[in-house]
GROMACS .gro file of C-alpha atoms in nm:
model
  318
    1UNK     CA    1  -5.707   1.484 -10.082
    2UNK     CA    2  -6.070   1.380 -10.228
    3UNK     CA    3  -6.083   1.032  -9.995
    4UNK     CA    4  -5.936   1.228  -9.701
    5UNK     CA    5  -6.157   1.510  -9.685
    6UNK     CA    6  -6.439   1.206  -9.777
    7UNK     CA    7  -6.348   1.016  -9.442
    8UNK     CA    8  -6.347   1.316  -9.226
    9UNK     CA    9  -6.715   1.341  -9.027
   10UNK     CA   10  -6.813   1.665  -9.074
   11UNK     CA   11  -7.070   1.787  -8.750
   12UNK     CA   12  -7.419   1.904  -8.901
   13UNK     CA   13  -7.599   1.954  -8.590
   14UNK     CA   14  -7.506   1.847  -8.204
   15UNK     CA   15  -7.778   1.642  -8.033
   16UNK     CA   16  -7.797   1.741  -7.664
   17UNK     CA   17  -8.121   1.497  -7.559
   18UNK     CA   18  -8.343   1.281  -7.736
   19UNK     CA   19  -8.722   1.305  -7.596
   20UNK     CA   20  -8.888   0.960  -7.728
   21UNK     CA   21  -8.723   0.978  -8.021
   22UNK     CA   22  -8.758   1.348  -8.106
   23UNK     CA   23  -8.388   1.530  -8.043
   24UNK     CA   24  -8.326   1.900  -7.880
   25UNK     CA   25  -8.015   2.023  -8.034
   26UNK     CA   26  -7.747   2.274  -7.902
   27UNK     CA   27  -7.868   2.541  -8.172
   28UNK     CA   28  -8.216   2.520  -8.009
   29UNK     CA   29  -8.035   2.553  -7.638
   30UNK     CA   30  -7.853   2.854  -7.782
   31UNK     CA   31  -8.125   3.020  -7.920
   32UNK     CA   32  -8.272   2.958  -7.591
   33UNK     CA   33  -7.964   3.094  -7.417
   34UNK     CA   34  -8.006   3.406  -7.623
   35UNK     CA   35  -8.381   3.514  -7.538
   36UNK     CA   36  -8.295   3.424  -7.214
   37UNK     CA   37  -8.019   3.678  -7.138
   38UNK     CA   38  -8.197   3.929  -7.339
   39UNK     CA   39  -8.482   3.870  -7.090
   40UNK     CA   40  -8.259   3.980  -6.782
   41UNK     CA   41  -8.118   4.287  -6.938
   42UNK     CA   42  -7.784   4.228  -6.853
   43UNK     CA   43  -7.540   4.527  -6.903
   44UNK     CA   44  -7.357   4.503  -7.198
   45UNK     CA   45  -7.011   4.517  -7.047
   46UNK     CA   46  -7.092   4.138  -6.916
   47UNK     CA   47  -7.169   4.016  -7.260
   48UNK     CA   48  -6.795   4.127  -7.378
   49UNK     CA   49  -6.661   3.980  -7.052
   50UNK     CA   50  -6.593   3.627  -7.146
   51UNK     CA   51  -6.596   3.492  -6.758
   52UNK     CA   52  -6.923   3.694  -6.682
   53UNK     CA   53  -7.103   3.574  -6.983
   54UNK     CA   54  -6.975   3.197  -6.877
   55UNK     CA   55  -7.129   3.265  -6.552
   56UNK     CA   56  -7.494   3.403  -6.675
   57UNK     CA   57  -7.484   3.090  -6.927
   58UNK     CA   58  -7.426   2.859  -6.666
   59UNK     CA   59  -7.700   3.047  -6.420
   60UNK     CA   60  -7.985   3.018  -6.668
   61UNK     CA   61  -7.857   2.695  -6.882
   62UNK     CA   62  -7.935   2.430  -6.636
   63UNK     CA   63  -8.304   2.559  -6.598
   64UNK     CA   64  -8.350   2.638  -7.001
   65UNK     CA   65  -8.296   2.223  -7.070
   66UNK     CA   66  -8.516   2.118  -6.816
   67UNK     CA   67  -8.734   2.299  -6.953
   68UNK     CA   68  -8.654   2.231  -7.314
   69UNK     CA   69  -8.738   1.879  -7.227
   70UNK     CA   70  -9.119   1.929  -7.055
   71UNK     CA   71  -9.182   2.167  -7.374
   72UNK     CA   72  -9.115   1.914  -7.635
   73UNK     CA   73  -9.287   1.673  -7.387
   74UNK     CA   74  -9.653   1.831  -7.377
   75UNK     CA   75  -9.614   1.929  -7.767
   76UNK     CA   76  -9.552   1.534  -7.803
   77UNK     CA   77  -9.862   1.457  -7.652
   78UNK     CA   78 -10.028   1.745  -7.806
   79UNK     CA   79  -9.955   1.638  -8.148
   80UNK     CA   80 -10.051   1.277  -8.015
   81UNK     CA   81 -10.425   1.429  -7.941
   82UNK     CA   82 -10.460   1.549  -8.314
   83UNK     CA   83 -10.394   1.864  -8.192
   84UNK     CA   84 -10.274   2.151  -8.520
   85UNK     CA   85 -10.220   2.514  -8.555
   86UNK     CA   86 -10.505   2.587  -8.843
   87UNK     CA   87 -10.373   2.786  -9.127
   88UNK     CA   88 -10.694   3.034  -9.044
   89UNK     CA   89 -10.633   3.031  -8.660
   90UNK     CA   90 -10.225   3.152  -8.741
   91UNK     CA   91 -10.348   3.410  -8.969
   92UNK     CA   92 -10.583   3.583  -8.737
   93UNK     CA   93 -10.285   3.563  -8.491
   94UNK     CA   94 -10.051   3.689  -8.712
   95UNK     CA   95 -10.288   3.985  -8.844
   96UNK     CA   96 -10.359   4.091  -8.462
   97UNK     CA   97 -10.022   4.094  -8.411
   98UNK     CA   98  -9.913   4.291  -8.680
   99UNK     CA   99 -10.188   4.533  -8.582
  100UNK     CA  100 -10.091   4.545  -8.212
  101UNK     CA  101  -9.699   4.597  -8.310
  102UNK     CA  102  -9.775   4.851  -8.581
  103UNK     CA  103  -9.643   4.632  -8.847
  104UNK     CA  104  -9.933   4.657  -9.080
  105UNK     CA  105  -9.722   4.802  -9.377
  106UNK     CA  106  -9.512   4.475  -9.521
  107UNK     CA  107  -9.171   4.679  -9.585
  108UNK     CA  108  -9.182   4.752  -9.178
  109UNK     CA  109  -9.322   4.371  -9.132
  110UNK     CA  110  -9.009   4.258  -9.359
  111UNK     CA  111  -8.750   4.476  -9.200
  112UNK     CA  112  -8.836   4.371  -8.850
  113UNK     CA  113  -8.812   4.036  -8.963
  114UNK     CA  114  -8.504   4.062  -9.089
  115UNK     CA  115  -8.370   4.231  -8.785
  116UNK     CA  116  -8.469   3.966  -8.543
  117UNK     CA  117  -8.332   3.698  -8.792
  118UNK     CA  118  -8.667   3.533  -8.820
  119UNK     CA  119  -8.920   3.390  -9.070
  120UNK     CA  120  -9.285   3.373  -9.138
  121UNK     CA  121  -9.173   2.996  -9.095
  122UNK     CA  122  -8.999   3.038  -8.759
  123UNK     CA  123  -9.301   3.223  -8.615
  124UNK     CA  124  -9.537   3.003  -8.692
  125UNK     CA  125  -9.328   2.707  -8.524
  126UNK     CA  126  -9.300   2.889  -8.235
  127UNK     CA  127  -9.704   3.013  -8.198
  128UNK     CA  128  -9.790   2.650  -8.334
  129UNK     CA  129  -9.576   2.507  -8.005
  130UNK     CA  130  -9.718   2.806  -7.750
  131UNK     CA  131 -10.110   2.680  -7.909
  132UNK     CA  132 -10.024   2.329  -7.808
  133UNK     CA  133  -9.891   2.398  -7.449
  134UNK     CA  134 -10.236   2.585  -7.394
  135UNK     CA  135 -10.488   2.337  -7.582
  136UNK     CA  136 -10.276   2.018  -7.371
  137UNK     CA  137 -10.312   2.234  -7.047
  138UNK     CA  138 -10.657   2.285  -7.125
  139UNK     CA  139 -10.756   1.922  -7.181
  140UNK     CA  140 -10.553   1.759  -6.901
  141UNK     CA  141 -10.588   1.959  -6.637
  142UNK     CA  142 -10.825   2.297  -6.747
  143UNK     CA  143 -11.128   2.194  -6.526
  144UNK     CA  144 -10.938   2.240  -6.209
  145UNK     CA  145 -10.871   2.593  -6.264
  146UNK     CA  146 -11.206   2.712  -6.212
  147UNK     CA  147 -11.262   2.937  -5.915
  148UNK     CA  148 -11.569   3.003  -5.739
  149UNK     CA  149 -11.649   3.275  -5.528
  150UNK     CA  150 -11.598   3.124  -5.168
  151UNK     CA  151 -11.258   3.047  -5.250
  152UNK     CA  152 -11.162   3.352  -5.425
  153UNK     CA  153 -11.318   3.508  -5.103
  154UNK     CA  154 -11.121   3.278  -4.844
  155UNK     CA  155 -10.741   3.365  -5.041
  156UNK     CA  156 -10.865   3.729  -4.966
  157UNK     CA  157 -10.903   3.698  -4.646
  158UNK     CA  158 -10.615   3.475  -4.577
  159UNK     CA  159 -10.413   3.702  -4.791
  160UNK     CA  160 -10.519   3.995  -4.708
  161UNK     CA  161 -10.119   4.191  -4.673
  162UNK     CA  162 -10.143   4.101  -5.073
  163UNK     CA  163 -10.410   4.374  -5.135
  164UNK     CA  164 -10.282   4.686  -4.911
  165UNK     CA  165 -10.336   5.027  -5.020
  166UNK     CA  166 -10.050   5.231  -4.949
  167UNK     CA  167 -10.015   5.460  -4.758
  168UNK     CA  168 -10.000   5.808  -4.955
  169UNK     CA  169  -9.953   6.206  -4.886
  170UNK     CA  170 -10.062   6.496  -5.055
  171UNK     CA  171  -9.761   6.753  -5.034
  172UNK     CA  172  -9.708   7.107  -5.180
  173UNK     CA  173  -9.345   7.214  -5.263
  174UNK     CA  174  -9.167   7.550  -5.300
  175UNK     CA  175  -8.803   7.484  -5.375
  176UNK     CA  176  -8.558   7.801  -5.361
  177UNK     CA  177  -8.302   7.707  -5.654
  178UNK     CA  178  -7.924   7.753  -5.598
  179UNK     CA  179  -7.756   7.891  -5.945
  180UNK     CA  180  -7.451   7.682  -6.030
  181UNK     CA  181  -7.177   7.790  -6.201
  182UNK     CA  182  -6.989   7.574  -6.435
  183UNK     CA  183  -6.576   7.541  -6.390
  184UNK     CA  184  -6.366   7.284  -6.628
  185UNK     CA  185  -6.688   7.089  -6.718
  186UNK     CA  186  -6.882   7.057  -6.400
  187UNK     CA  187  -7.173   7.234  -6.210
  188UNK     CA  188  -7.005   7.426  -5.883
  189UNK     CA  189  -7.229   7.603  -5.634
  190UNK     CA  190  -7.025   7.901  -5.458
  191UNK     CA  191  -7.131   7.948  -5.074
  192UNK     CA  192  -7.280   8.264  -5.134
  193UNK     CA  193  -7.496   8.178  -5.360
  194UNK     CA  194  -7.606   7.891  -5.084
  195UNK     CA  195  -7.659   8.114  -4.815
  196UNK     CA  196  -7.875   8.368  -5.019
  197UNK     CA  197  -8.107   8.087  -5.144
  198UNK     CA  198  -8.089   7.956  -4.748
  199UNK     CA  199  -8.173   8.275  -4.580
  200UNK     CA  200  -8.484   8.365  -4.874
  201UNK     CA  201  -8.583   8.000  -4.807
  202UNK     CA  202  -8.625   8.069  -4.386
  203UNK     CA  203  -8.808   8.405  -4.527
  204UNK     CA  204  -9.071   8.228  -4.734
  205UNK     CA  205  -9.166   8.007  -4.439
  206UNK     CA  206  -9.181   8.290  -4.226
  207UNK     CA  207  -9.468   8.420  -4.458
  208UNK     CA  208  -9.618   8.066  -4.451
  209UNK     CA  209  -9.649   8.066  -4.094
  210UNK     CA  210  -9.761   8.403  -4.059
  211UNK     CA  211 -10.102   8.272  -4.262
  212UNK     CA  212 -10.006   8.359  -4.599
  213UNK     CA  213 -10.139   8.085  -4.847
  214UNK     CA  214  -9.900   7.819  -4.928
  215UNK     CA  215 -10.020   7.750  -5.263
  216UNK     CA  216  -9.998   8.124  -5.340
  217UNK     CA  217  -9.664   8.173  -5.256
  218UNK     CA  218  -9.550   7.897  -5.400
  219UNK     CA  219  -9.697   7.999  -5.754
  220UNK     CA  220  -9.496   8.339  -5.677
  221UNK     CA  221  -9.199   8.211  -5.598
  222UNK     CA  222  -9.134   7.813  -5.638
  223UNK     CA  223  -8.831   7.723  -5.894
  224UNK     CA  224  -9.041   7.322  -5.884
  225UNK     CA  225  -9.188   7.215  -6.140
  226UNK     CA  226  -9.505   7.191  -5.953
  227UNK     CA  227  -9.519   7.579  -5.971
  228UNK     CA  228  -9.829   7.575  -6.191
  229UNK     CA  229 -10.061   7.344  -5.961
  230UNK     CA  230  -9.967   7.648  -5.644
  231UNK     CA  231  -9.691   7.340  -5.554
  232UNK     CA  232  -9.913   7.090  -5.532
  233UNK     CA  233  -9.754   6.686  -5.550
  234UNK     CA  234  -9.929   6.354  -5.496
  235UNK     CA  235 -10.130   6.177  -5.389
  236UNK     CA  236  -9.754   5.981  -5.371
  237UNK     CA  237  -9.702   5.691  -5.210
  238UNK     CA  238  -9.478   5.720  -4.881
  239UNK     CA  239  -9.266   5.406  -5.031
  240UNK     CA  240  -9.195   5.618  -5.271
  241UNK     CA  241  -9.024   5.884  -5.038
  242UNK     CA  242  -8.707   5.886  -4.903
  243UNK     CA  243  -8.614   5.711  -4.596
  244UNK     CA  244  -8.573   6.101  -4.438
  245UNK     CA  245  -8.886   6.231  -4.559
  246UNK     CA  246  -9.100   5.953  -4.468
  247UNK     CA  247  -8.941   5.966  -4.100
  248UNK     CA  248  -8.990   6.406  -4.115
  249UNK     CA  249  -9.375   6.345  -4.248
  250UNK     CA  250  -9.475   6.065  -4.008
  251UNK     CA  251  -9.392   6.322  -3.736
  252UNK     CA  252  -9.645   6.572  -3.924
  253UNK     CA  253 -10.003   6.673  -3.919
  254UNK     CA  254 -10.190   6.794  -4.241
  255UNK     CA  255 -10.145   7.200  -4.243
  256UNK     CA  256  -9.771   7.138  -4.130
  257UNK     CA  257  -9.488   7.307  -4.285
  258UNK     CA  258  -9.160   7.190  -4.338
  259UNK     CA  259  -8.814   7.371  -4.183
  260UNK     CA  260  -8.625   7.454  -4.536
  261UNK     CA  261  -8.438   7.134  -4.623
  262UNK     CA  262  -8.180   7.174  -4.879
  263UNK     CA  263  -8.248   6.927  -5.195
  264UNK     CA  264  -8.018   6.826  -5.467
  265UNK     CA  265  -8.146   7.192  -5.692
  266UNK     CA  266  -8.211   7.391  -5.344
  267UNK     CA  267  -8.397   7.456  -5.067
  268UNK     CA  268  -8.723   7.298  -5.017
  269UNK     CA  269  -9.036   7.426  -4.799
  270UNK     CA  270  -9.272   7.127  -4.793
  271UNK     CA  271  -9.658   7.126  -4.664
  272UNK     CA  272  -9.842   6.820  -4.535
  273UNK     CA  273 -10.184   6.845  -4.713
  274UNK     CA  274 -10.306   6.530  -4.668
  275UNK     CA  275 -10.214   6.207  -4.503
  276UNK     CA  276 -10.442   5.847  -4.603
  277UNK     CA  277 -10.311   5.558  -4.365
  278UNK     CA  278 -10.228   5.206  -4.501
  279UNK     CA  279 -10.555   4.985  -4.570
  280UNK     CA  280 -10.655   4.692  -4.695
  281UNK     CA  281 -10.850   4.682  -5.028
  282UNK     CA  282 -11.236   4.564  -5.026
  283UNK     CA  283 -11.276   4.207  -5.173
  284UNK     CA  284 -11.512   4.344  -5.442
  285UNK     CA  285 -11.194   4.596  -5.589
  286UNK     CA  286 -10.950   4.307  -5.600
  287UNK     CA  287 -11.157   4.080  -5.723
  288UNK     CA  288 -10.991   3.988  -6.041
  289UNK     CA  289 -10.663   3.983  -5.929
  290UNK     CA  290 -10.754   3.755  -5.637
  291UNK     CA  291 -10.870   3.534  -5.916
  292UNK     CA  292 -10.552   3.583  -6.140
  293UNK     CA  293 -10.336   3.539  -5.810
  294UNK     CA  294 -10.498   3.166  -5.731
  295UNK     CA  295 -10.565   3.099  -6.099
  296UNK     CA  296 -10.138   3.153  -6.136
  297UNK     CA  297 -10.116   2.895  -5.831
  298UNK     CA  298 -10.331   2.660  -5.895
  299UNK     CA  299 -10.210   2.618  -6.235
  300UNK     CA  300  -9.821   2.639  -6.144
  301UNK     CA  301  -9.951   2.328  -5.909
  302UNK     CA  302 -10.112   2.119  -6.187
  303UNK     CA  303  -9.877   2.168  -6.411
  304UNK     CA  304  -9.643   2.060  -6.196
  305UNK     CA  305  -9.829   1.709  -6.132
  306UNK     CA  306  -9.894   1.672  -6.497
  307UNK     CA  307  -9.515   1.686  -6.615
  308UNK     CA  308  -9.404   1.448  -6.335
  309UNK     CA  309  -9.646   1.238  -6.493
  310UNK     CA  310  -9.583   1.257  -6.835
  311UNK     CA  311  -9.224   1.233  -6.766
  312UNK     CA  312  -9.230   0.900  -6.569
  313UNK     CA  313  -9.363   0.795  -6.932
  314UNK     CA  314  -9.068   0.911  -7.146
  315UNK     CA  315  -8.772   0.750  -7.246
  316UNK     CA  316  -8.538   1.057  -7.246
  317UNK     CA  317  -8.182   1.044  -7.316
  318UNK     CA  318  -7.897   1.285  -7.253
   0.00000   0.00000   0.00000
C-alpha cells in the first residue's frame, strides 16, 4: 500500500500558462472567475443552475486569461525596473482604507477579513501588483496623457451630444387615491370605489380651471407624497417619464393642467410648471470630464500599443 500510494502523482497546483518563466495557475483563473461574476450581479438562481453558470464561465473566461497574461506581463517588467511596494507606502494605503471602509476598530478589520477569505498577505499582493500596473504605465507611456486646452476644447466641440443637458419639467401633482380592499391575500379595488375617486378627480380640475391655485388645492386634498411642497415634483428629467407622459407634456404649455389620468394608487391631476429644452453644456462646466473622457481614450490607446509590444517580447506558453 506504502509504494503504491508513493507512485501515485498527486496534483498540487494546475499550471494553465507560463509567462517567461513565471506560471498563472487555475486557482488564480478561478479566483478570477469569482470576482468576475460577482462583478455582473448575476441572479442567484444562475449560480445553482449548472448549464447557466457553464455559460457565464465561458462568457467572461476567455477575456479573464488574456488578461491574466498582460497583468503578469507589465508586473514582469515592473519588477524588472526595480520597481517595490514600500512597507510605508502599503501602510498609508492600508490605513486610508480602513478609514474610508469604516474598519478602523481591528475586531471589524479581522471579521471582514475573514469573511472575504483574505489576508493582510493577500492584500498586499494584490495593491503591490495594482502599484506596479500604474508606476509601469506611468514610465512607458505617462507623458502622452497630458492634455492641453485646445484639445480638450476640440473633443468638446466634436463631441458635443456627450455633454447634453436634459431636457427637464417642473410638475405639480394631486393624486385622488382609490382605497383597496384586501380578499385571500391581495389588494382588490371595487368599481365604486373607482368611480367616486374618478368623478372627485374631474371635480378638483374643475376648481383648477376655474383659477383656484393649484398648489393650494393640492395641499388640501393630494393623497402624493408631494402634498407638503403644494404638489410640487422636479425639476425631473423627461427620460425619466414615461413614454405616455412625455408624449401628454410635449403637447403642453407651462400653466397647463392635466385631464385626470388614473395611476397605479389613483387618479392624477398634473400641472406643467416649467419646461427647460435640451442643451448642450458650456465647455467651461464640462471641463473635467472632457479631460477624464480623452484621458480614458488616450490611455485605453497606449496601453494598447504598449502590450502588443511587450508581448511580441515574451515567450508565453499555454
Amino acid at each position: 500500500i506504502g509504494s503504491a500510494q508513493a507512485s501515485s502523482p498527486q496534483i498540487i497546483e494546475q499550471v494553465l500558462v507560463k509567462v517567461n518563466g513565471d506560471i498563472i495557475t487555475k486557482s488564480e483563473l478561478e479566483e478570477k472567475q469569482i470576482a468576475a461574476l460577482r462583478q455582473r450581479n448575476l441572479n442567484p438562481d444562475v449560480l445553482k443552475n449548472d448549464e447557466q453558470l457553464k455559460k457565464a464561465l465561458a462568457d467572461v473566461t476567455p477575456q479573464l486569461l488574456v488578461n491574466a497574461v498582460d497583468e503578469l506581463l507589465v508586473i514582469q517588467l515592473g519588477r524588472e525596473k526595480g520597481l517595490r511596494l514600500s512597507d510605508e507606502q502599503f501602510n498609508r494605503w492600508l490605513t486610508s482604507m480602513r478609514k474610508d471602509q469604516g474598519l478602523e476598530d481591528d475586531k471589524k478589520f479581522e471579521a471582514a477579513l475573514q469573511q472575504e477569505g483574505m489576508t493582510i498577505s493577500d492584500i498586499r499582493r494584490n495593491v503591490e501588483k495594482q502599484f506596479l500596473l500604474q508606476q509601469v504605465q506611468t514610465e512607458e507611456f505617462g507623458g502622452k496623457l497630458q492634455i492641453t486646452e485646445e484639445e480638450a476644447r476640440q473633443y468638446y466641440q466634436a463631441n458635443q451630444k456627450e455633454f447634453l443637458e436634459p431636457a427637464t419639467v417642473t410638475l405639480r401633482e394631486i393624486l385622488i387615491e382609490v382605497p383597496t380592499v384586501t380578499q385571500q391575500g391581495r389588494a382588490m379595488v371595487s368599481v365604486g370605489k373607482d368611480d367616486e375617486a374618478a368623478k372627485k378627480a374631474a371635480a378638483i380640475r374643475a376648481r383648477l380651471t376655474a383659477g383656484e391655485d393649484f398648489a393650494t388645492v393640492a395641499s388640501e386634498v393630494s393623497a402624493g407624497v408631494s402634498k407638503a411642497n403644494g404638489g410640487l415634483i422636479g425639476p425631473i428629467a423627461m427620460t425619466e417619464l414615461s413614454p405616455d407622459l412625455q408624449k401628454t407634456l410635449a403637447g403642453m404649455k407651462p400653466g397647463d393642467i392635466t385631464e385626470p389620468q388614473r395611476a397605479a394608487k389613483g387618479y392624477q391631476i398634473l400641472k406643467l410648471e416649467t419646461s427647460k429644452p435640451q442643451a448642450a453644456r458650456s465647455f467651461d462646466s464640462v471641463r473635467d470630464l472632457v479631460a477624464d473622457r480623452i484621458y480614458q481614450d488616450r490611455s485605453r490607446t497606449e496601453m494598447r500599443k504598449f502590450i502588443e509590444r511587450v508581448r511580441r517580447q515574451a515567450i508565453i506558453v499555454w
